[in-house]
Amino acid sequence: MTQTPASPTPVHWKLVIDANDPHAQADFWAAALHYEVEDNSALIGKLLGFGALPEEATVDFHGRRAFRDLVAVRHPEDPYEEESGTGLGRRLLFQRVPEAKTGKNRLHLDLHPGEGRRDEEVARLEGLGAHALRRVEEQGGEWVVMADPEGNEFCVH
């Protein structure tokens, strides 16, 4: 009797986005996607207590301790580690970098707010700090190319 090989376990991933102000970007994208900013304060407290993390590597963010140079947002229905606050599903991680964005994205998010809701969603995102770059009408569809507060492009379909 032949055995069929076990299916490989899917690879867990997160999308990492460079940012000058990771916390402002996390707030924008949490609001844009209706995600939650991760709360890593319990983990940070433990690391500080063990002396494994210096105080200057943290900031106060929404009234709780956060990493100074990293912050993530996660889908509110996805699982997360209670001990660390780290999401185990769909998430975006913003990491501080010293340089500003200088070129075109090689990767971007496409947002799909639902049939007939594009203009309403574009207006909502502009209210959060994004701006529309151009409207595209092609044989394959229509969408609006936008930029987040740090200039990262994304599309609203």
PDB file of C-alpha atoms in Angstrom:
ATOM      1  CA  MET A   1       0.000   0.000   0.000  1.00  0.00           C
ATOM      2  CA  THR A   2       1.445   3.359  -0.982  1.00  0.00           C
ATOM      3  CA  GLN A   3       1.222   6.293   1.319  1.00  0.00           C
ATOM      4  CA  THR A   4       0.525   9.744   0.024  1.00  0.00           C
ATOM      5  CA  PRO A   5       3.005  12.314   1.264  1.00  0.00           C
ATOM      6  CA  ALA A   6       1.724  14.700   3.903  1.00  0.00           C
ATOM      7  CA  SER A   7       0.804  18.132   2.648  1.00  0.00           C
ATOM      8  CA  PRO A   8       3.376  20.710   3.612  1.00  0.00           C
ATOM      9  CA  THR A   9       2.354  23.102   6.360  1.00  0.00           C
ATOM     10  CA  PRO A  10       1.613  26.559   4.955  1.00  0.00           C
ATOM     11  CA  VAL A  11       4.279  29.124   5.719  1.00  0.00           C
ATOM     12  CA  HIS A  12       3.303  31.752   8.298  1.00  0.00           C
ATOM     13  CA  TRP A  13       4.106  35.250   7.030  1.00  0.00           C
ATOM     14  CA  LYS A  14       3.633  38.940   7.730  1.00  0.00           C
ATOM     15  CA  LEU A  15       4.079  41.918   5.453  1.00  0.00           C
ATOM     16  CA  VAL A  16       6.836  44.225   6.754  1.00  0.00           C
ATOM     17  CA  ILE A  17       6.681  47.878   5.745  1.00  0.00           C
ATOM     18  CA  ASP A  18       9.513  50.359   6.279  1.00  0.00           C
ATOM     19  CA  ALA A  19       8.380  53.579   7.961  1.00  0.00           C
ATOM     20  CA  ASN A  20       9.761  56.812   9.352  1.00  0.00           C
ATOM     21  CA  ASP A  21       7.015  56.806  12.005  1.00  0.00           C
ATOM     22  CA  PRO A  22       5.879  53.210  12.527  1.00  0.00           C
ATOM     23  CA  HIS A  23       3.275  54.117  15.147  1.00  0.00           C
ATOM     24  CA  ALA A  24       1.542  56.695  12.933  1.00  0.00           C
ATOM     25  CA  GLN A  25       1.576  54.188  10.064  1.00  0.00           C
ATOM     26  CA  ALA A  26       0.114  51.499  12.344  1.00  0.00           C
ATOM     27  CA  ASP A  27      -2.682  53.854  13.377  1.00  0.00           C
ATOM     28  CA  PHE A  28      -3.422  54.732   9.740  1.00  0.00           C
ATOM     29  CA  TRP A  29      -3.458  51.127   8.502  1.00  0.00           C
ATOM     30  CA  ALA A  30      -5.393  49.826  11.525  1.00  0.00           C
ATOM     31  CA  ALA A  31      -8.093  52.391  10.732  1.00  0.00           C
ATOM     32  CA  ALA A  32      -7.884  51.816   6.965  1.00  0.00           C
ATOM     33  CA  LEU A  33      -8.273  48.026   7.255  1.00  0.00           C
ATOM     34  CA  HIS A  34     -10.389  47.937  10.429  1.00  0.00           C
ATOM     35  CA  TYR A  35      -7.532  46.007  12.057  1.00  0.00           C
ATOM     36  CA  GLU A  36      -6.220  46.233  15.632  1.00  0.00           C
ATOM     37  CA  VAL A  37      -2.839  47.571  16.719  1.00  0.00           C
ATOM     38  CA  GLU A  38      -1.074  44.755  18.555  1.00  0.00           C
ATOM     39  CA  ASP A  39      -0.540  45.187  22.285  1.00  0.00           C
ATOM     40  CA  ASN A  40       2.939  43.872  23.126  1.00  0.00           C
ATOM     41  CA  SER A  41       3.073  45.588  26.532  1.00  0.00           C
ATOM     42  CA  ALA A  42       3.093  42.345  28.577  1.00  0.00           C
ATOM     43  CA  LEU A  43       6.044  40.994  26.574  1.00  0.00           C
ATOM     44  CA  ILE A  44       7.861  44.326  26.794  1.00  0.00           C
ATOM     45  CA  GLY A  45       7.328  44.388  30.570  1.00  0.00           C
ATOM     46  CA  LYS A  46       8.891  40.939  30.876  1.00  0.00           C
ATOM     47  CA  LEU A  47      11.846  41.863  28.655  1.00  0.00           C
ATOM     48  CA  LEU A  48      12.452  45.041  30.663  1.00  0.00           C
ATOM     49  CA  GLY A  49      12.218  43.050  33.902  1.00  0.00           C
ATOM     50  CA  PHE A  50      14.819  40.538  32.677  1.00  0.00           C
ATOM     51  CA  GLY A  51      17.105  43.353  31.525  1.00  0.00           C
ATOM     52  CA  ALA A  52      16.842  42.011  27.954  1.00  0.00           C
ATOM     53  CA  LEU A  53      15.448  45.284  26.594  1.00  0.00           C
ATOM     54  CA  PRO A  54      16.680  48.783  27.424  1.00  0.00           C
ATOM     55  CA  GLU A  55      14.093  51.373  28.488  1.00  0.00           C
ATOM     56  CA  GLU A  56      15.077  53.633  25.549  1.00  0.00           C
ATOM     57  CA  ALA A  57      13.911  50.919  23.117  1.00  0.00           C
ATOM     58  CA  THR A  58      10.315  51.549  24.233  1.00  0.00           C
ATOM     59  CA  VAL A  59       7.741  54.337  23.939  1.00  0.00           C
ATOM     60  CA  ASP A  60       4.339  55.082  25.388  1.00  0.00           C
ATOM     61  CA  PHE A  61       1.776  54.361  22.661  1.00  0.00           C
ATOM     62  CA  HIS A  62      -1.942  54.676  23.376  1.00  0.00           C
ATOM     63  CA  GLY A  63      -1.256  54.551  27.108  1.00  0.00           C
ATOM     64  CA  ARG A  64       0.752  51.348  27.046  1.00  0.00           C
ATOM     65  CA  ARG A  65       4.367  50.319  26.581  1.00  0.00           C
ATOM     66  CA  ALA A  66       5.366  49.604  22.954  1.00  0.00           C
ATOM     67  CA  PHE A  67       8.555  48.898  21.043  1.00  0.00           C
ATOM     68  CA  ARG A  68      10.059  52.168  19.787  1.00  0.00           C
ATOM     69  CA  ASP A  69      10.961  50.903  16.320  1.00  0.00           C
ATOM     70  CA  LEU A  70       8.367  48.176  15.595  1.00  0.00           C
ATOM     71  CA  VAL A  71       4.606  47.935  15.762  1.00  0.00           C
ATOM     72  CA  ALA A  72       2.143  45.622  14.031  1.00  0.00           C
ATOM     73  CA  VAL A  73      -1.542  45.579  13.187  1.00  0.00           C
ATOM     74  CA  ARG A  74      -3.589  42.404  12.897  1.00  0.00           C
ATOM     75  CA  HIS A  75      -6.976  41.235  11.716  1.00  0.00           C
ATOM     76  CA  PRO A  76      -9.279  41.344  14.774  1.00  0.00           C
ATOM     77  CA  GLU A  77     -10.662  37.839  14.171  1.00  0.00           C
ATOM     78  CA  ASP A  78      -7.285  36.117  13.778  1.00  0.00           C
ATOM     79  CA  PRO A  79      -5.640  34.285  16.674  1.00  0.00           C
ATOM     80  CA  TYR A  80      -2.804  35.844  18.646  1.00  0.00           C
ATOM     81  CA  GLU A  81      -0.422  34.850  21.426  1.00  0.00           C
ATOM     82  CA  GLU A  82      -1.876  36.189  24.668  1.00  0.00           C
ATOM     83  CA  GLU A  83       1.556  36.210  26.346  1.00  0.00           C
ATOM     84  CA  SER A  84       3.211  38.412  23.709  1.00  0.00           C
ATOM     85  CA  GLY A  85       0.261  40.060  21.945  1.00  0.00           C
ATOM     86  CA  THR A  86       1.706  38.904  18.612  1.00  0.00           C
ATOM     87  CA  GLY A  87      -0.781  38.068  15.877  1.00  0.00           C
ATOM     88  CA  LEU A  88      -0.716  34.605  14.328  1.00  0.00           C
ATOM     89  CA  GLY A  89      -2.655  35.460  11.177  1.00  0.00           C
ATOM     90  CA  ARG A  90      -3.018  38.383   8.791  1.00  0.00           C
ATOM     91  CA  ARG A  91      -0.784  41.221   9.938  1.00  0.00           C
ATOM     92  CA  LEU A  92       1.330  44.170   8.841  1.00  0.00           C
ATOM     93  CA  LEU A  93       4.507  45.054  10.730  1.00  0.00           C
ATOM     94  CA  PHE A  94       5.898  48.587  10.521  1.00  0.00           C
ATOM     95  CA  GLN A  95       9.607  48.988  11.201  1.00  0.00           C
ATOM     96  CA  ARG A  96      11.448  52.267  11.637  1.00  0.00           C
ATOM     97  CA  VAL A  97      14.015  53.146   8.973  1.00  0.00           C
ATOM     98  CA  PRO A  98      15.978  56.405   8.727  1.00  0.00           C
ATOM     99  CA  GLU A  99      15.407  57.112   5.047  1.00  0.00           C
ATOM    100  CA  ALA A 100      12.203  58.325   3.386  1.00  0.00           C
ATOM    101  CA  LYS A 101      10.501  56.386   0.605  1.00  0.00           C
ATOM    102  CA  THR A 102      12.206  57.296  -2.678  1.00  0.00           C
ATOM    103  CA  GLY A 103      10.761  55.125  -5.445  1.00  0.00           C
ATOM    104  CA  LYS A 104       7.773  53.179  -6.639  1.00  0.00           C
ATOM    105  CA  ASN A 105       6.514  50.331  -4.477  1.00  0.00           C
ATOM    106  CA  ARG A 106       7.348  46.867  -5.783  1.00  0.00           C
ATOM    107  CA  LEU A 107       4.537  45.454  -3.643  1.00  0.00           C
ATOM    108  CA  HIS A 108       1.264  47.065  -2.632  1.00  0.00           C
ATOM    109  CA  LEU A 109      -2.081  46.342  -1.013  1.00  0.00           C
ATOM    110  CA  ASP A 110      -5.335  46.267  -2.981  1.00  0.00           C
ATOM    111  CA  LEU A 111      -8.347  47.202  -0.875  1.00  0.00           C
ATOM    112  CA  HIS A 112     -11.769  45.906  -1.905  1.00  0.00           C
ATOM    113  CA  PRO A 113     -14.447  47.745   0.107  1.00  0.00           C
ATOM    114  CA  GLY A 114     -17.359  46.145  -1.757  1.00  0.00           C
ATOM    115  CA  GLU A 115     -19.544  46.802  -4.776  1.00  0.00           C
ATOM    116  CA  GLY A 116     -20.362  50.472  -5.256  1.00  0.00           C
ATOM    117  CA  ARG A 117     -18.359  51.639  -2.216  1.00  0.00           C
ATOM    118  CA  ARG A 118     -15.089  52.747  -3.859  1.00  0.00           C
ATOM    119  CA  ASP A 119     -15.718  56.517  -3.769  1.00  0.00           C
ATOM    120  CA  GLU A 120     -17.001  56.374  -0.193  1.00  0.00           C
ATOM    121  CA  GLU A 121     -13.914  54.383   0.846  1.00  0.00           C
ATOM    122  CA  VAL A 122     -11.530  56.761  -0.961  1.00  0.00           C
ATOM    123  CA  ALA A 123     -13.118  59.685   0.902  1.00  0.00           C
ATOM    124  CA  ARG A 124     -12.806  57.814   4.237  1.00  0.00           C
ATOM    125  CA  LEU A 125      -9.138  57.028   3.583  1.00  0.00           C
ATOM    126  CA  GLU A 126      -8.446  60.648   2.617  1.00  0.00           C
ATOM    127  CA  GLY A 127      -9.961  61.624   5.970  1.00  0.00           C
ATOM    128  CA  LEU A 128      -7.414  59.323   7.632  1.00  0.00           C
ATOM    129  CA  GLY A 129      -4.482  61.033   5.862  1.00  0.00           C
ATOM    130  CA  ALA A 130      -4.154  59.214   2.525  1.00  0.00           C
ATOM    131  CA  HIS A 131      -4.379  61.011  -0.795  1.00  0.00           C
ATOM    132  CA  ALA A 132      -5.534  59.928  -4.238  1.00  0.00           C
ATOM    133  CA  LEU A 133      -2.798  59.850  -6.884  1.00  0.00           C
ATOM    134  CA  ARG A 134      -4.878  58.892  -9.933  1.00  0.00           C
ATOM    135  CA  ARG A 135      -7.997  57.111 -11.122  1.00  0.00           C
ATOM    136  CA  VAL A 136      -7.470  54.185 -13.472  1.00  0.00           C
ATOM    137  CA  GLU A 137     -10.034  52.918 -15.978  1.00  0.00           C
ATOM    138  CA  GLU A 138      -8.864  49.948 -18.024  1.00  0.00           C
ATOM    139  CA  GLN A 139     -10.491  47.032 -19.772  1.00  0.00           C
ATOM    140  CA  GLY A 140      -9.865  44.912 -16.666  1.00  0.00           C
ATOM    141  CA  GLY A 141     -11.582  47.282 -14.257  1.00  0.00           C
ATOM    142  CA  GLU A 142     -11.461  50.574 -12.424  1.00  0.00           C
ATOM    143  CA  TRP A 143      -9.586  51.580  -9.283  1.00  0.00           C
ATOM    144  CA  VAL A 144      -8.029  54.516  -7.486  1.00  0.00           C
ATOM    145  CA  VAL A 145      -4.289  54.563  -6.798  1.00  0.00           C
ATOM    146  CA  MET A 146      -3.686  56.189  -3.419  1.00  0.00           C
ATOM    147  CA  ALA A 147      -0.742  56.945  -1.134  1.00  0.00           C
ATOM    148  CA  ASP A 148      -0.694  56.476   2.635  1.00  0.00           C
ATOM    149  CA  PRO A 149       0.680  59.278   4.872  1.00  0.00           C
ATOM    150  CA  GLU A 150       4.293  58.251   4.119  1.00  0.00           C
ATOM    151  CA  GLY A 151       3.738  57.904   0.360  1.00  0.00           C
ATOM    152  CA  ASN A 152       3.330  54.120   0.054  1.00  0.00           C
ATOM    153  CA  GLU A 153       0.995  53.378  -2.845  1.00  0.00           C
ATOM    154  CA  PHE A 154      -2.072  51.174  -2.573  1.00  0.00           C
ATOM    155  CA  CYS A 155      -5.195  50.680  -4.674  1.00  0.00           C
ATOM    156  CA  VAL A 156      -8.891  50.880  -3.870  1.00  0.00           C
ATOM    157  CA  HIS A 157     -11.033  48.747  -6.197  1.00  0.00           C
TER     158      HIS A 157
END
